[in-house]
Amino acid sequence: MRVIRKLLRRARIWAAPRRFERELDEELSFHLEMQTRWHETHGLDHRAARALAMREFGGETRFKEAVRDVRGVTWAHDVARDVRFAVRGYRRSVGYTVTALVTLALGIGITTATFSIIDAVLLRPLPYGDPDRIVTLSSQDSLGNVIRSVSAPNFYDWRDQSRSFAAMALYATRRRAVVADGDATYVEGATVSGDFFRVMGVGAMIGRTLEPSDADQNERSVVVSQGFWTRALGSAATLPGSPIEIDGERYRIVGVLPPRREYPAGIDLFIPYAFGSPWRTASRNNINFNAVARLAENVSLDQARAEMRAIATVLHRAHPEDLYGYGVPVASLHERVVGSATGYLELLAGAVGLVLLVVCANLANANLARGATRAREMALRTTLGAGRTRLIRQLVAESIVLSVAGGVAGIVLAWTLVRIVASTTAVELPRVHEMGLDGPGVAFALALSIGVGLVVGSFPALQIGRTSLYATLAAGGRTTANSSRAAARDVLIGVELALAIMLLVGAGLLIRSFGVVLSRQLGFVADGAVSAELSLPSVRYDDRRAVAFYAQLLPSLRALPGVAAVGMTNALPLGSSATGFIEIEGNGDTGAGAGYRVISDDYFTVMGIPVERGRVFGVADDAGTPRVTIVNRSMADRYWPGQDPIGKRFKAKSMEWKDPPWLTVIGVVGDVRHWGLEREPVVEHYVLYRQRPEFARDMAVIVRGATPPPQIMRLVRDRVRSIDPTIPAAMRTLSARVDESLAERRFIMTILAAFGALALVLAAVGVYGVLSFTVAQRTREIAVRLALGAERRRVLVMIVGHVLRVSLVAAVIGLLAARALSRTMTGLLFDVSPADPRTYAVVTIVLVGVALCAAYVPARRAAGVDPMLALRSD
Amino acid sequence: MPLPTDELLQGTLDLLILRTLTRGSMHGWAVSHRIQETSRDALRVNQGSLYPALHRLEDEGLVRSEWGVSELGRRARFYELTAAGRRQLARETATWERFAEAVQLVLRLA
């Protein structure tokens, strides 16, 4: 604060330098007059009094300079002069200036954008009250797997027995149908227990948040997100208390949350729910909820973990049937929210750091070359009495002026980049709504600019005073005999090339991985299929009605013109689905697990999944007939190796609420990479929705046909509406789902490839620039050689050969560094070794090739020098 | 023989100026005159260093200045203490007194 006030006081003076000087004069003359009068009253005549006063005062100039120093005016004056000098110099060399500005803007822009993204995602505290105290509680199975969801009875036992938490809450998310503007659409809703907002530490922006008592009220209350409030309701139009219809039931909006406070991400509706007494006696294997808690005061995360470990042990002894009660992992909310983004954001930070180093090396090199052409100017100024510190300061100031100008352009670039990343739907970054270029980002960019300016500017500054004045002046400023300067340029070029090859190796490994991922089989045909996700509200749809709804919808879709097949599943591929424990008949293994999916009769047809053995579900399979199931190839191989699985039986223990019946295997189908191209198919089985109607609320209907997707979507929506106008359908093509599942990998690959390409271009520009400069400086020497009979080819080979040597040394160093660093990328690679020789070879060829191309043009120019012309020109 | 304030410890001049300004706002000449007078001519402020000191104090926010009309009817820059200046004066005075006491002790007893 004091520093700022001081700066403001000084700024007032700097803003009006003339007035400051005038006032100094006035103060001085007033003092002299007073002192003169004083002496006059003591008997001196006016002239003597005046002279004495002046003598007592000392030098006028010394006084003024002392005051200027004190007020920072001298400093400001010097800086202003340096800046004027710098601008004048840059206006004389436009080419250099523009190249440097573009390089700076790119370097600072992408670095700042990366900083802003990492700051928003990883560094900044979550926007909740005391966010470090919020934790999530999870389940754990006998294999040690952490499962993020929990069961209600366990939650209540934890809450009653633990002392580590100030509050605990349970929630479950589900899409909800909301009627807005006469049209039904889906929004994400969370049913939350009473203490949810106490745990999160969030108050309402308008109205209030939910209280535990809200769940028991006759009138249903709901809290909405700010985004939903403005988007769907039009914020000005309605006030808290206004009604809203959710899943066909009337609710009253009691509050609106502040912006960006949606947790879990994307939730628009918060509906109170009494996870009351019926839930206490539910199955502990029904783990459909999420648990959050706020640590009590003075309780550390480790203490909470220890307590929950002890509670889990006791609970599991009392409930040995609990398949997910082998522990209660406690993690900070930040960990849960940020999750997997940490890995690739760290890679991004590393890559951007390398690009910034290339930028610095490039600028330093250009600056060195520029410094060499100005050697004469500097030498001249030294002889005329300019101090070495003065010249160094000016060079550094020049560099900072340029880098700050580039930095300002970089801020604009960063702002654009951050907005693109924040608005892109190609990749889902956590906390994307909190992203933006703000105060810290701008401060970072400016600090970075000044830092880069200092580093880059100090290179030529170090050269000052190194060379003999006489030699420089005598040689007319043309000499490059200075071998230390030439060596410095080679080193800088080598550094650029080495950094570029490191980035290229990283990009190459990711590109190879992407190729491997793309070449894998999904196990189903995505092209030409459209999915429509539907949710039937359980209030109006009991099991029988839900089955009847789909039994009416599916045939009516099949009858549409241009539709070839229609099917349905409770979990689309490349999304989440459930996995449970099973018990194979005649096998004591209780740890066996399998994923389960609830589907309709024609699901395999519409998805193009091959049926390998047995039969699929048919009209004869119904609620009343024996329970049947179809397993995938992996499941058949795993549990019945070498046998015919048809007719074998097993129980799905976690998907049935109580007393699971035997399921008889009637068919085997091909494996599907349901969890994404990068994952291996898992052991899975399918059951028929008519035999498990409890699961038939949230379903996805898949329609395949020759008709273009938009048209199919419209037809499907109309059919759904004609059966129940309050049920919206969320439509997408399956291909879009596949694309999205690759988005994260494609995003990081594209960015690293772009960084690699940028580094390569910068390095090429560096090689080209330095060689052009060297050739220009050595024209006379080359001309002499040619005049003395040297072959033109030899000149060409000499220059290109030099670059070849530098780039080969750089490539070796860069490859070794890349090999060491690529280990950290292992998690992002896929079926490609971090030491993949093909990638390293291709990258080396590309880099050396580009370096030679960049060298060839100036080398040709050198070989083309006319000996006579060069000798004459001066 | 008057002591030129140059030869005093750095900071002493600041202390003298701040103390003098507790009597109200005054211009630079008055400050120097006042110091000389109060010290019964024992301290003579070097006028070349008085003004830089006044400006430094203002730069640090310990005094503030305003243009006013002097007793001669001429425009003059008047300096006065700020709240921060008063606090600083209290601190410096205490330090100075402890220091002076300590020096006296050493001179008397060592």
Short mmCIF file of N, CA, C and O in Angstrom, two decimals, chain A residues 487-546:
data_model
loop_
_atom_site.label_atom_id
_atom_site.label_comp_id
_atom_site.label_asym_id
_atom_site.label_seq_id
_atom_site.Cartn_x
_atom_site.Cartn_y
_atom_site.Cartn_z
N ALA A 487 30.93 -18.16 -31.62
CA ALA A 487 30.68 -19.38 -30.86
C ALA A 487 29.37 -19.26 -30.11
O ALA A 487 28.57 -20.20 -30.06
N ALA A 488 29.12 -18.07 -29.54
CA ALA A 488 27.87 -17.86 -28.81
C ALA A 488 26.67 -18.09 -29.72
O ALA A 488 25.67 -18.69 -29.33
N ARG A 489 26.80 -17.60 -30.98
CA ARG A 489 25.69 -17.80 -31.92
C ARG A 489 25.48 -19.26 -32.24
O ARG A 489 24.35 -19.74 -32.30
N ASP A 490 26.58 -20.00 -32.42
CA ASP A 490 26.45 -21.44 -32.69
C ASP A 490 25.78 -22.15 -31.53
O ASP A 490 24.92 -23.01 -31.71
N VAL A 491 26.18 -21.77 -30.31
CA VAL A 491 25.60 -22.42 -29.14
C VAL A 491 24.10 -22.14 -29.08
O VAL A 491 23.29 -23.04 -28.86
N LEU A 492 23.73 -20.88 -29.33
CA LEU A 492 22.30 -20.53 -29.27
C LEU A 492 21.50 -21.29 -30.32
O LEU A 492 20.41 -21.79 -30.05
N ILE A 493 22.05 -21.38 -31.53
CA ILE A 493 21.36 -22.15 -32.57
C ILE A 493 21.24 -23.60 -32.17
O ILE A 493 20.19 -24.23 -32.31
N GLY A 494 22.33 -24.14 -31.61
CA GLY A 494 22.31 -25.52 -31.15
C GLY A 494 21.24 -25.73 -30.10
O GLY A 494 20.49 -26.71 -30.13
N VAL A 495 21.14 -24.79 -29.16
CA VAL A 495 20.13 -24.90 -28.11
C VAL A 495 18.74 -24.91 -28.73
O VAL A 495 17.88 -25.73 -28.38
N GLU A 496 18.50 -24.00 -29.68
CA GLU A 496 17.19 -23.95 -30.34
C GLU A 496 16.85 -25.28 -30.99
O GLU A 496 15.74 -25.81 -30.84
N LEU A 497 17.83 -25.80 -31.74
CA LEU A 497 17.58 -27.05 -32.46
C LEU A 497 17.34 -28.20 -31.47
O LEU A 497 16.46 -29.03 -31.67
N ALA A 498 18.12 -28.22 -30.39
CA ALA A 498 17.96 -29.29 -29.41
C ALA A 498 16.59 -29.21 -28.75
O ALA A 498 15.91 -30.22 -28.56
N LEU A 499 16.15 -27.99 -28.41
CA LEU A 499 14.84 -27.83 -27.79
C LEU A 499 13.74 -28.23 -28.76
O LEU A 499 12.76 -28.89 -28.40
N ALA A 500 13.92 -27.83 -30.04
CA ALA A 500 12.91 -28.17 -31.04
C ALA A 500 12.79 -29.69 -31.17
O ALA A 500 11.68 -30.22 -31.25
N ILE A 501 13.94 -30.37 -31.15
CA ILE A 501 13.86 -31.83 -31.34
C ILE A 501 13.19 -32.48 -30.13
O ILE A 501 12.45 -33.46 -30.27
N MET A 502 13.37 -31.90 -28.95
CA MET A 502 12.70 -32.46 -27.77
C MET A 502 11.19 -32.37 -27.92
O MET A 502 10.45 -33.32 -27.66
N LEU A 503 10.72 -31.20 -28.35
CA LEU A 503 9.28 -31.02 -28.55
C LEU A 503 8.77 -31.93 -29.65
O LEU A 503 7.69 -32.51 -29.54
N LEU A 504 9.57 -32.05 -30.72
CA LEU A 504 9.13 -32.89 -31.83
C LEU A 504 9.04 -34.35 -31.42
O LEU A 504 8.14 -35.07 -31.85
N VAL A 505 9.98 -34.79 -30.59
CA VAL A 505 9.90 -36.18 -30.12
C VAL A 505 8.61 -36.39 -29.33
O VAL A 505 7.87 -37.34 -29.56
N GLY A 506 8.32 -35.44 -28.43
CA GLY A 506 7.08 -35.55 -27.65
C GLY A 506 5.86 -35.60 -28.55
O GLY A 506 4.98 -36.46 -28.41
N ALA A 507 5.82 -34.66 -29.51
CA ALA A 507 4.68 -34.63 -30.44
C ALA A 507 4.63 -35.91 -31.26
O ALA A 507 3.56 -36.51 -31.44
N GLY A 508 5.79 -36.36 -31.72
CA GLY A 508 5.84 -37.58 -32.54
C GLY A 508 5.31 -38.79 -31.78
O GLY A 508 4.54 -39.58 -32.32
N LEU A 509 5.71 -38.92 -30.52
CA LEU A 509 5.25 -40.06 -29.73
C LEU A 509 3.73 -40.02 -29.55
O LEU A 509 3.05 -41.04 -29.63
N LEU A 510 3.19 -38.80 -29.35
CA LEU A 510 1.74 -38.69 -29.18
C LEU A 510 1.01 -38.98 -30.49
O LEU A 510 -0.06 -39.58 -30.49
N ILE A 511 1.59 -38.52 -31.61
CA ILE A 511 0.95 -38.77 -32.90
C ILE A 511 0.93 -40.27 -33.18
O ILE A 511 -0.07 -40.83 -33.60
N ARG A 512 2.07 -40.93 -32.89
CA ARG A 512 2.12 -42.38 -33.09
C ARG A 512 1.07 -43.07 -32.21
O ARG A 512 0.36 -43.97 -32.65
N SER A 513 0.95 -42.62 -30.97
CA SER A 513 -0.03 -43.21 -30.06
C SER A 513 -1.43 -43.04 -30.62
O SER A 513 -2.25 -43.95 -30.57
N PHE A 514 -1.70 -41.86 -31.13
CA PHE A 514 -3.04 -41.58 -31.66
C PHE A 514 -3.34 -42.52 -32.82
O PHE A 514 -4.44 -43.06 -32.93
N GLY A 515 -2.32 -42.73 -33.67
CA GLY A 515 -2.50 -43.66 -34.79
C GLY A 515 -2.84 -45.06 -34.30
O GLY A 515 -3.74 -45.72 -34.82
N VAL A 516 -2.12 -45.50 -33.26
CA VAL A 516 -2.38 -46.83 -32.72
C VAL A 516 -3.80 -46.90 -32.18
O VAL A 516 -4.55 -47.85 -32.44
N VAL A 517 -4.21 -45.86 -31.45
CA VAL A 517 -5.56 -45.86 -30.87
C VAL A 517 -6.61 -45.93 -31.98
O VAL A 517 -7.56 -46.71 -31.92
N LEU A 518 -6.41 -45.12 -33.03
CA LEU A 518 -7.39 -45.07 -34.11
C LEU A 518 -7.49 -46.40 -34.85
O LEU A 518 -8.54 -46.72 -35.40
N SER A 519 -6.40 -47.16 -34.86
CA SER A 519 -6.41 -48.39 -35.64
C SER A 519 -7.13 -49.52 -34.89
O SER A 519 -7.31 -50.60 -35.43
N ARG A 520 -7.52 -49.27 -33.66
CA ARG A 520 -8.16 -50.33 -32.89
C ARG A 520 -9.65 -50.44 -33.21
O ARG A 520 -10.28 -49.48 -33.64
N GLN A 521 -10.19 -51.64 -32.97
CA GLN A 521 -11.59 -51.89 -33.27
C GLN A 521 -12.46 -51.53 -32.08
O GLN A 521 -12.16 -51.87 -30.95
N LEU A 522 -13.57 -50.82 -32.36
CA LEU A 522 -14.51 -50.50 -31.30
C LEU A 522 -15.34 -51.73 -30.93
O LEU A 522 -15.75 -51.90 -29.79
N GLY A 523 -15.65 -52.54 -31.93
CA GLY A 523 -16.51 -53.69 -31.68
C GLY A 523 -17.96 -53.43 -32.04
O GLY A 523 -18.81 -54.30 -31.97
N PHE A 524 -18.26 -52.16 -32.42
CA PHE A 524 -19.59 -51.86 -32.93
C PHE A 524 -19.43 -50.85 -34.07
O PHE A 524 -18.36 -50.26 -34.25
N VAL A 525 -20.49 -50.67 -34.84
CA VAL A 525 -20.44 -49.75 -35.98
C VAL A 525 -21.06 -48.42 -35.56
O VAL A 525 -22.26 -48.37 -35.24
N ALA A 526 -20.23 -47.38 -35.52
CA ALA A 526 -20.74 -46.09 -35.04
C ALA A 526 -21.41 -45.30 -36.17
O ALA A 526 -22.38 -44.57 -35.92
N ASP A 527 -20.91 -45.44 -37.38
CA ASP A 527 -21.43 -44.60 -38.48
C ASP A 527 -22.89 -44.89 -38.78
O ASP A 527 -23.32 -46.03 -38.79
N GLY A 528 -23.64 -43.82 -38.99
CA GLY A 528 -25.02 -43.98 -39.45
C GLY A 528 -26.01 -44.25 -38.34
O GLY A 528 -27.18 -44.54 -38.62
N ALA A 529 -25.58 -44.20 -37.08
CA ALA A 529 -26.51 -44.47 -35.99
C ALA A 529 -26.69 -43.22 -35.12
O ALA A 529 -25.75 -42.47 -34.91
N VAL A 530 -27.91 -43.03 -34.65
CA VAL A 530 -28.25 -41.88 -33.82
C VAL A 530 -28.76 -42.40 -32.49
O VAL A 530 -29.49 -43.40 -32.44
N SER A 531 -28.34 -41.76 -31.39
CA SER A 531 -28.86 -42.19 -30.09
C SER A 531 -29.77 -41.11 -29.52
O SER A 531 -29.52 -39.92 -29.71
N ALA A 532 -30.81 -41.56 -28.84
CA ALA A 532 -31.73 -40.64 -28.17
C ALA A 532 -31.83 -41.06 -26.72
O ALA A 532 -32.30 -42.16 -26.42
N GLU A 533 -31.33 -40.20 -25.83
CA GLU A 533 -31.37 -40.56 -24.41
C GLU A 533 -32.67 -40.06 -23.80
O GLU A 533 -33.05 -38.90 -23.99
N LEU A 534 -33.35 -40.95 -23.09
CA LEU A 534 -34.65 -40.63 -22.51
C LEU A 534 -34.62 -40.94 -21.02
O LEU A 534 -33.95 -41.88 -20.60
N SER A 535 -35.35 -40.17 -20.25
CA SER A 535 -35.52 -40.48 -18.83
C SER A 535 -36.99 -40.43 -18.49
O SER A 535 -37.64 -39.40 -18.69
N LEU A 536 -37.51 -41.52 -17.99
CA LEU A 536 -38.91 -41.54 -17.58
C LEU A 536 -38.96 -41.25 -16.08
O LEU A 536 -38.33 -41.96 -15.31
N PRO A 537 -39.66 -40.19 -15.67
CA PRO A 537 -39.73 -39.89 -14.24
C PRO A 537 -40.43 -41.03 -13.49
O PRO A 537 -41.51 -41.48 -13.90
N SER A 538 -39.80 -41.48 -12.40
CA SER A 538 -40.34 -42.65 -11.70
C SER A 538 -41.68 -42.35 -11.03
O SER A 538 -42.42 -43.27 -10.69
N VAL A 539 -41.99 -41.06 -10.83
CA VAL A 539 -43.27 -40.73 -10.20
C VAL A 539 -44.43 -41.19 -11.09
O VAL A 539 -45.43 -41.70 -10.60
N ARG A 540 -44.27 -40.96 -12.38
CA ARG A 540 -45.39 -41.30 -13.27
C ARG A 540 -45.20 -42.65 -13.94
O ARG A 540 -46.14 -43.20 -14.50
N TYR A 541 -43.97 -43.14 -13.95
CA TYR A 541 -43.73 -44.42 -14.64
C TYR A 541 -43.27 -45.47 -13.65
O TYR A 541 -42.14 -45.44 -13.18
N ASP A 542 -44.19 -46.41 -13.31
CA ASP A 542 -43.74 -47.56 -12.55
C ASP A 542 -43.15 -48.56 -13.54
O ASP A 542 -43.12 -48.30 -14.75
N ASP A 543 -42.72 -49.72 -13.06
CA ASP A 543 -42.06 -50.68 -13.94
C ASP A 543 -42.92 -51.04 -15.15
O ASP A 543 -42.45 -51.07 -16.28
N ARG A 544 -44.19 -51.29 -14.88
CA ARG A 544 -45.08 -51.77 -15.94
C ARG A 544 -45.25 -50.69 -17.00
O ARG A 544 -45.15 -50.95 -18.19
N ARG A 545 -45.47 -49.44 -16.54
CA ARG A 545 -45.68 -48.34 -17.49
C ARG A 545 -44.42 -48.05 -18.30
O ARG A 545 -44.50 -47.73 -19.48
N ALA A 546 -43.26 -48.14 -17.63
CA ALA A 546 -42.00 -47.88 -18.34
C ALA A 546 -41.83 -48.89 -19.47
O ALA A 546 -41.52 -48.52 -20.61
#
